[in-house]
Amino acid sequence: MTQDADPLEQKLAALKTAFAASVPERIVTIEAAWAEFTAAAAPDEAFEPFYRAVHNLAGSCATYGFTETADRARALCDELYDMRDTKTLAAPDRRPRVAALVASLRGTVPG
């Protein structure tokens, strides 16, 4: 039974490594979506791709055990969710907090 587990563990480790390698690109995608969101004349239209990218990162990082990145992405997700619910997507006073949360993802890239 141990022999059966080793190939599976190796495959899981390879998946985790491949995912970890994709995280920097996912963060770049989030940063680009944030830039589009802040520049958008209609933030409602730019919100969904930004939120989806953050939400997907949070969930995937949690699945692969990258808890620091998952926690920071989840905090960003919560902030965005609140902005949507309170209809403050265009509120300039919310942007510094979101910008800080986006920037905080950079320091958590799994290695």
CSV table of N, CA and C in Angstrom, one decimal:
chain,number,residue,atom,x,y,z
A,1,MET,N,0.8,-1.2,0.0
A,1,MET,CA,0.0,0.0,0.0
A,1,MET,C,0.9,1.3,0.0
A,2,THR,N,2.0,1.2,0.7
A,2,THR,CA,2.9,2.3,0.7
A,2,THR,C,3.4,2.6,-0.7
A,3,GLN,N,3.7,1.6,-1.5
A,3,GLN,CA,4.2,1.8,-2.9
A,3,GLN,C,3.1,2.5,-3.7
A,4,ASP,N,1.8,2.2,-3.5
A,4,ASP,CA,0.8,2.9,-4.2
A,4,ASP,C,0.7,4.4,-3.8
A,5,ALA,N,1.0,4.7,-2.6
A,5,ALA,CA,0.9,6.1,-2.1
A,5,ALA,C,2.0,7.0,-2.7
A,6,ASP,N,3.2,6.4,-2.8
A,6,ASP,CA,4.3,7.2,-3.3
A,6,ASP,C,4.1,7.9,-4.6
A,7,PRO,N,3.6,7.1,-5.7
A,7,PRO,CA,3.4,7.8,-6.9
A,7,PRO,C,2.3,8.9,-6.8
A,8,LEU,N,1.3,8.7,-6.0
A,8,LEU,CA,0.3,9.7,-5.8
A,8,LEU,C,0.9,10.9,-5.1
A,9,GLU,N,1.6,10.7,-4.1
A,9,GLU,CA,2.3,11.8,-3.4
A,9,GLU,C,3.2,12.6,-4.3
A,10,GLN,N,3.9,11.9,-5.2
A,10,GLN,CA,4.8,12.5,-6.1
A,10,GLN,C,3.9,13.4,-7.1
A,11,LYS,N,2.8,12.9,-7.5
A,11,LYS,CA,2.0,13.6,-8.5
A,11,LYS,C,1.4,14.9,-7.8
A,12,LEU,N,1.0,14.7,-6.5
A,12,LEU,CA,0.4,15.8,-5.8
A,12,LEU,C,1.5,16.9,-5.5
A,13,ALA,N,2.7,16.4,-5.2
A,13,ALA,CA,3.8,17.4,-5.0
A,13,ALA,C,4.1,18.1,-6.3
A,14,ALA,N,4.1,17.4,-7.5
A,14,ALA,CA,4.3,18.1,-8.7
A,14,ALA,C,3.2,19.1,-9.0
A,15,LEU,N,2.0,18.8,-8.7
A,15,LEU,CA,0.9,19.7,-8.9
A,15,LEU,C,1.1,21.0,-8.0
A,16,LYS,N,1.5,20.7,-6.8
A,16,LYS,CA,1.7,21.9,-5.9
A,16,LYS,C,2.8,22.8,-6.4
A,17,THR,N,3.9,22.1,-6.9
A,17,THR,CA,5.0,22.9,-7.4
A,17,THR,C,4.6,23.7,-8.6
A,18,ALA,N,3.8,23.1,-9.5
A,18,ALA,CA,3.4,23.8,-10.7
A,18,ALA,C,2.4,24.9,-10.4
A,19,PHE,N,1.6,24.7,-9.4
A,19,PHE,CA,0.7,25.8,-9.0
A,19,PHE,C,1.5,26.9,-8.4
A,20,ALA,N,2.4,26.6,-7.5
A,20,ALA,CA,3.3,27.6,-6.9
A,20,ALA,C,4.0,28.5,-7.9
A,21,ALA,N,4.4,27.8,-9.0
A,21,ALA,CA,5.1,28.6,-10.1
A,21,ALA,C,4.1,29.5,-10.8
A,22,SER,N,2.8,29.2,-10.8
A,22,SER,CA,1.8,30.0,-11.5
A,22,SER,C,1.3,31.2,-10.6
A,23,VAL,N,1.6,31.2,-9.3
A,23,VAL,CA,1.1,32.3,-8.4
A,23,VAL,C,1.6,33.7,-8.8
A,24,PRO,N,2.9,33.9,-9.1
A,24,PRO,CA,3.3,35.2,-9.5
A,24,PRO,C,2.6,35.8,-10.7
A,25,GLU,N,2.3,34.9,-11.7
A,25,GLU,CA,1.5,35.3,-12.9
A,25,GLU,C,0.1,35.7,-12.5
A,26,ARG,N,-0.5,34.9,-11.6
A,26,ARG,CA,-1.8,35.2,-11.1
A,26,ARG,C,-1.9,36.6,-10.4
A,27,ILE,N,-0.8,36.9,-9.6
A,27,ILE,CA,-0.8,38.2,-8.9
A,27,ILE,C,-0.6,39.3,-9.9
A,28,VAL,N,0.2,39.1,-11.0
A,28,VAL,CA,0.3,40.1,-12.0
A,28,VAL,C,-1.1,40.3,-12.7
A,29,THR,N,-1.8,39.3,-12.9
A,29,THR,CA,-3.2,39.4,-13.5
A,29,THR,C,-4.1,40.2,-12.5
A,30,ILE,N,-4.0,40.0,-11.2
A,30,ILE,CA,-4.7,40.8,-10.2
A,30,ILE,C,-4.3,42.2,-10.3
A,31,GLU,N,-3.0,42.5,-10.3
A,31,GLU,CA,-2.5,43.9,-10.4
A,31,GLU,C,-3.0,44.6,-11.7
A,32,ALA,N,-3.1,43.9,-12.8
A,32,ALA,CA,-3.6,44.4,-14.0
A,32,ALA,C,-5.1,44.7,-13.9
A,33,ALA,N,-5.8,43.8,-13.3
A,33,ALA,CA,-7.2,44.0,-13.2
A,33,ALA,C,-7.5,45.1,-12.2
A,34,TRP,N,-6.7,45.3,-11.2
A,34,TRP,CA,-6.8,46.4,-10.3
A,34,TRP,C,-6.6,47.7,-11.0
A,35,ALA,N,-5.6,47.8,-11.9
A,35,ALA,CA,-5.3,49.0,-12.7
A,35,ALA,C,-6.5,49.3,-13.6
A,36,GLU,N,-7.0,48.3,-14.2
A,36,GLU,CA,-8.2,48.5,-15.1
A,36,GLU,C,-9.4,49.0,-14.3
A,37,PHE,N,-9.6,48.4,-13.1
A,37,PHE,CA,-10.7,48.8,-12.3
A,37,PHE,C,-10.6,50.3,-11.9
A,38,THR,N,-9.4,50.7,-11.5
A,38,THR,CA,-9.2,52.1,-11.0
A,38,THR,C,-9.3,53.1,-12.2
A,39,ALA,N,-9.0,52.6,-13.4
A,39,ALA,CA,-9.0,53.5,-14.5
A,39,ALA,C,-10.4,53.5,-15.2
A,40,ALA,N,-11.2,52.6,-14.8
A,40,ALA,CA,-12.5,52.4,-15.5
A,40,ALA,C,-13.5,53.6,-15.3
A,41,ALA,N,-14.1,54.0,-16.4
A,41,ALA,CA,-15.1,55.0,-16.2
A,41,ALA,C,-16.4,54.4,-15.6
A,42,ALA,N,-16.6,53.1,-15.7
A,42,ALA,CA,-17.7,52.4,-15.1
A,42,ALA,C,-17.1,51.2,-14.3
A,43,PRO,N,-16.8,51.5,-13.0
A,43,PRO,CA,-16.1,50.5,-12.2
A,43,PRO,C,-17.0,49.2,-12.0
A,44,ASP,N,-18.3,49.3,-12.2
A,44,ASP,CA,-19.1,48.1,-12.1
A,44,ASP,C,-18.7,47.1,-13.1
A,45,GLU,N,-18.4,47.5,-14.3
A,45,GLU,CA,-18.0,46.6,-15.4
A,45,GLU,C,-16.6,46.0,-15.2
A,46,ALA,N,-15.7,46.7,-14.6
A,46,ALA,CA,-14.4,46.2,-14.4
A,46,ALA,C,-14.3,45.4,-13.1
A,47,PHE,N,-15.3,45.5,-12.2
A,47,PHE,CA,-15.2,44.8,-10.9
A,47,PHE,C,-15.2,43.3,-11.0
A,48,GLU,N,-16.0,42.7,-11.8
A,48,GLU,CA,-16.2,41.2,-11.8
A,48,GLU,C,-14.9,40.5,-12.2
A,49,PRO,N,-14.1,40.9,-13.3
A,49,PRO,CA,-12.9,40.2,-13.6
A,49,PRO,C,-11.9,40.3,-12.4
A,50,PHE,N,-11.8,41.5,-11.8
A,50,PHE,CA,-10.9,41.8,-10.7
A,50,PHE,C,-11.3,40.9,-9.5
A,51,TYR,N,-12.5,40.9,-9.1
A,51,TYR,CA,-13.0,40.1,-8.0
A,51,TYR,C,-12.8,38.6,-8.3
A,52,ARG,N,-13.1,38.1,-9.5
A,52,ARG,CA,-13.0,36.7,-9.8
A,52,ARG,C,-11.5,36.3,-9.7
A,53,ALA,N,-10.6,37.1,-10.2
A,53,ALA,CA,-9.2,36.7,-10.1
A,53,ALA,C,-8.7,36.6,-8.7
A,54,VAL,N,-9.1,37.5,-7.8
A,54,VAL,CA,-8.8,37.5,-6.4
A,54,VAL,C,-9.4,36.3,-5.7
A,55,HIS,N,-10.7,36.1,-6.0
A,55,HIS,CA,-11.4,34.9,-5.4
A,55,HIS,C,-10.8,33.6,-5.8
A,56,ASN,N,-10.4,33.4,-7.1
A,56,ASN,CA,-9.8,32.2,-7.5
A,56,ASN,C,-8.4,32.0,-6.9
A,57,LEU,N,-7.7,33.0,-6.7
A,57,LEU,CA,-6.4,32.9,-6.0
A,57,LEU,C,-6.6,32.5,-4.6
A,58,ALA,N,-7.5,33.1,-3.9
A,58,ALA,CA,-7.7,32.7,-2.5
A,58,ALA,C,-8.1,31.3,-2.4
A,59,GLY,N,-9.0,30.8,-3.2
A,59,GLY,CA,-9.4,29.4,-3.1
A,59,GLY,C,-8.4,28.4,-3.5
A,60,SER,N,-7.7,28.7,-4.6
A,60,SER,CA,-6.6,27.8,-5.0
A,60,SER,C,-5.5,27.7,-4.0
A,61,CYS,N,-5.1,28.9,-3.5
A,61,CYS,CA,-4.0,28.9,-2.5
A,61,CYS,C,-4.4,28.1,-1.3
A,62,ALA,N,-5.6,28.3,-0.8
A,62,ALA,CA,-6.1,27.5,0.3
A,62,ALA,C,-6.0,26.0,0.0
A,63,THR,N,-6.4,25.6,-1.1
A,63,THR,CA,-6.5,24.2,-1.5
A,63,THR,C,-5.0,23.6,-1.5
A,64,TYR,N,-4.1,24.4,-2.0
A,64,TYR,CA,-2.7,23.9,-2.1
A,64,TYR,C,-1.9,24.1,-0.8
A,65,GLY,N,-2.5,24.7,0.2
A,65,GLY,CA,-1.8,24.9,1.5
A,65,GLY,C,-1.0,26.2,1.6
A,66,PHE,N,-1.1,27.1,0.7
A,66,PHE,CA,-0.4,28.4,0.8
A,66,PHE,C,-1.2,29.4,1.6
A,67,THR,N,-1.3,29.2,2.9
A,67,THR,CA,-2.2,29.9,3.7
A,67,THR,C,-2.0,31.4,3.8
A,68,GLU,N,-0.7,31.8,3.8
A,68,GLU,CA,-0.5,33.3,3.9
A,68,GLU,C,-1.1,34.0,2.7
A,69,THR,N,-0.8,33.4,1.5
A,69,THR,CA,-1.3,34.1,0.3
A,69,THR,C,-2.9,34.0,0.3
A,70,ALA,N,-3.4,32.8,0.7
A,70,ALA,CA,-4.8,32.6,0.7
A,70,ALA,C,-5.5,33.6,1.7
A,71,ASP,N,-4.9,33.8,2.8
A,71,ASP,CA,-5.5,34.7,3.8
A,71,ASP,C,-5.5,36.1,3.3
A,72,ARG,N,-4.4,36.5,2.7
A,72,ARG,CA,-4.3,37.9,2.2
A,72,ARG,C,-5.3,38.1,1.0
A,73,ALA,N,-5.4,37.1,0.1
A,73,ALA,CA,-6.3,37.2,-1.0
A,73,ALA,C,-7.8,37.2,-0.4
A,74,ARG,N,-8.0,36.4,0.6
A,74,ARG,CA,-9.4,36.4,1.2
A,74,ARG,C,-9.7,37.7,1.8
A,75,ALA,N,-8.7,38.4,2.5
A,75,ALA,CA,-9.0,39.7,3.0
A,75,ALA,C,-9.3,40.7,1.9
A,76,LEU,N,-8.6,40.6,0.8
A,76,LEU,CA,-8.9,41.5,-0.3
A,76,LEU,C,-10.3,41.1,-0.9
A,77,CYS,N,-10.6,39.9,-1.0
A,77,CYS,CA,-11.9,39.4,-1.4
A,77,CYS,C,-13.0,40.0,-0.5
A,78,ASP,N,-12.8,39.9,0.8
A,78,ASP,CA,-13.8,40.5,1.7
A,78,ASP,C,-14.0,42.0,1.5
A,79,GLU,N,-12.9,42.7,1.3
A,79,GLU,CA,-13.0,44.1,1.1
A,79,GLU,C,-13.8,44.4,-0.2
A,80,LEU,N,-13.5,43.7,-1.2
A,80,LEU,CA,-14.2,43.9,-2.5
A,80,LEU,C,-15.7,43.6,-2.4
A,81,TYR,N,-15.9,42.5,-1.7
A,81,TYR,CA,-17.3,42.1,-1.5
A,81,TYR,C,-18.1,43.2,-0.7
A,82,ASP,N,-17.4,43.7,0.3
A,82,ASP,CA,-18.1,44.8,1.1
A,82,ASP,C,-18.3,46.0,0.2
A,83,MET,N,-17.3,46.3,-0.7
A,83,MET,CA,-17.5,47.5,-1.6
A,83,MET,C,-18.7,47.3,-2.5
A,84,ARG,N,-18.8,46.1,-3.0
A,84,ARG,CA,-19.9,45.8,-3.9
A,84,ARG,C,-21.3,45.9,-3.1
A,85,ASP,N,-21.3,45.3,-1.9
A,85,ASP,CA,-22.6,45.3,-1.2
A,85,ASP,C,-23.0,46.7,-0.7
A,86,THR,N,-22.0,47.5,-0.4
A,86,THR,CA,-22.4,48.8,0.1
A,86,THR,C,-22.4,49.8,-1.1
A,87,LYS,N,-22.2,49.3,-2.3
A,87,LYS,CA,-22.3,50.2,-3.5
A,87,LYS,C,-21.3,51.3,-3.4
A,88,THR,N,-20.1,51.0,-3.0
A,88,THR,CA,-19.0,52.0,-2.9
A,88,THR,C,-17.8,51.6,-3.8
A,89,LEU,N,-18.1,51.0,-4.9
A,89,LEU,CA,-17.1,50.6,-5.9
A,89,LEU,C,-16.3,51.8,-6.4
A,90,ALA,N,-17.0,52.9,-6.6
A,90,ALA,CA,-16.3,54.1,-7.1
A,90,ALA,C,-15.8,55.0,-6.0
A,91,ALA,N,-15.9,54.7,-4.8
A,91,ALA,CA,-15.5,55.5,-3.7
A,91,ALA,C,-14.0,55.6,-3.6
A,92,PRO,N,-13.5,56.8,-3.8
A,92,PRO,CA,-12.0,57.0,-3.7
A,92,PRO,C,-11.4,56.7,-2.3
A,93,ASP,N,-12.2,56.8,-1.3
A,93,ASP,CA,-11.6,56.6,0.1
A,93,ASP,C,-11.4,55.1,0.3
A,94,ARG,N,-12.0,54.2,-0.5
A,94,ARG,CA,-11.8,52.8,-0.3
A,94,ARG,C,-10.6,52.3,-1.0
A,95,ARG,N,-10.1,53.0,-2.0
A,95,ARG,CA,-9.0,52.5,-2.9
A,95,ARG,C,-7.7,52.3,-2.2
A,96,PRO,N,-7.3,53.2,-1.2
A,96,PRO,CA,-6.0,52.9,-0.6
A,96,PRO,C,-5.9,51.6,0.1
A,97,ARG,N,-7.0,51.2,0.8
A,97,ARG,CA,-7.0,49.9,1.5
A,97,ARG,C,-6.9,48.8,0.4
A,98,VAL,N,-7.6,48.9,-0.7
A,98,VAL,CA,-7.6,47.8,-1.7
A,98,VAL,C,-6.2,47.8,-2.3
A,99,ALA,N,-5.6,49.0,-2.6
A,99,ALA,CA,-4.3,49.0,-3.1
A,99,ALA,C,-3.2,48.3,-2.2
A,100,ALA,N,-3.4,48.6,-0.9
A,100,ALA,CA,-2.5,48.0,0.0
A,100,ALA,C,-2.6,46.4,0.1
A,101,LEU,N,-3.9,46.0,0.0
A,101,LEU,CA,-4.1,44.6,0.0
A,101,LEU,C,-3.6,43.9,-1.3
A,102,VAL,N,-3.8,44.6,-2.4
A,102,VAL,CA,-3.2,44.0,-3.7
A,102,VAL,C,-1.7,43.9,-3.5
A,103,ALA,N,-1.1,45.0,-3.1
A,103,ALA,CA,0.4,45.0,-2.9
A,103,ALA,C,0.9,44.0,-1.9
A,104,SER,N,0.1,43.7,-0.9
A,104,SER,CA,0.5,42.7,0.1
A,104,SER,C,0.6,41.3,-0.5
A,105,LEU,N,-0.1,41.0,-1.6
A,105,LEU,CA,0.0,39.7,-2.2
A,105,LEU,C,1.4,39.4,-2.7
A,106,ARG,N,2.1,40.4,-3.1
A,106,ARG,CA,3.5,40.2,-3.7
A,106,ARG,C,4.4,39.6,-2.7
A,107,GLY,N,4.3,39.9,-1.5
A,107,GLY,CA,5.2,39.4,-0.5
A,107,GLY,C,4.9,37.9,0.0
A,108,THR,N,3.9,37.3,-0.6
A,108,THR,CA,3.5,36.0,-0.1
A,108,THR,C,3.7,34.9,-1.2
A,109,VAL,N,4.4,35.2,-2.3
A,109,VAL,CA,4.6,34.3,-3.3
A,109,VAL,C,5.2,33.0,-2.8
A,110,PRO,N,4.6,31.9,-2.9
A,110,PRO,CA,5.1,30.6,-2.4
A,110,PRO,C,6.4,30.3,-3.1
A,111,GLY,N,7.3,29.7,-2.4
A,111,GLY,CA,8.6,29.4,-3.0
A,111,GLY,C,9.0,28.0,-2.9
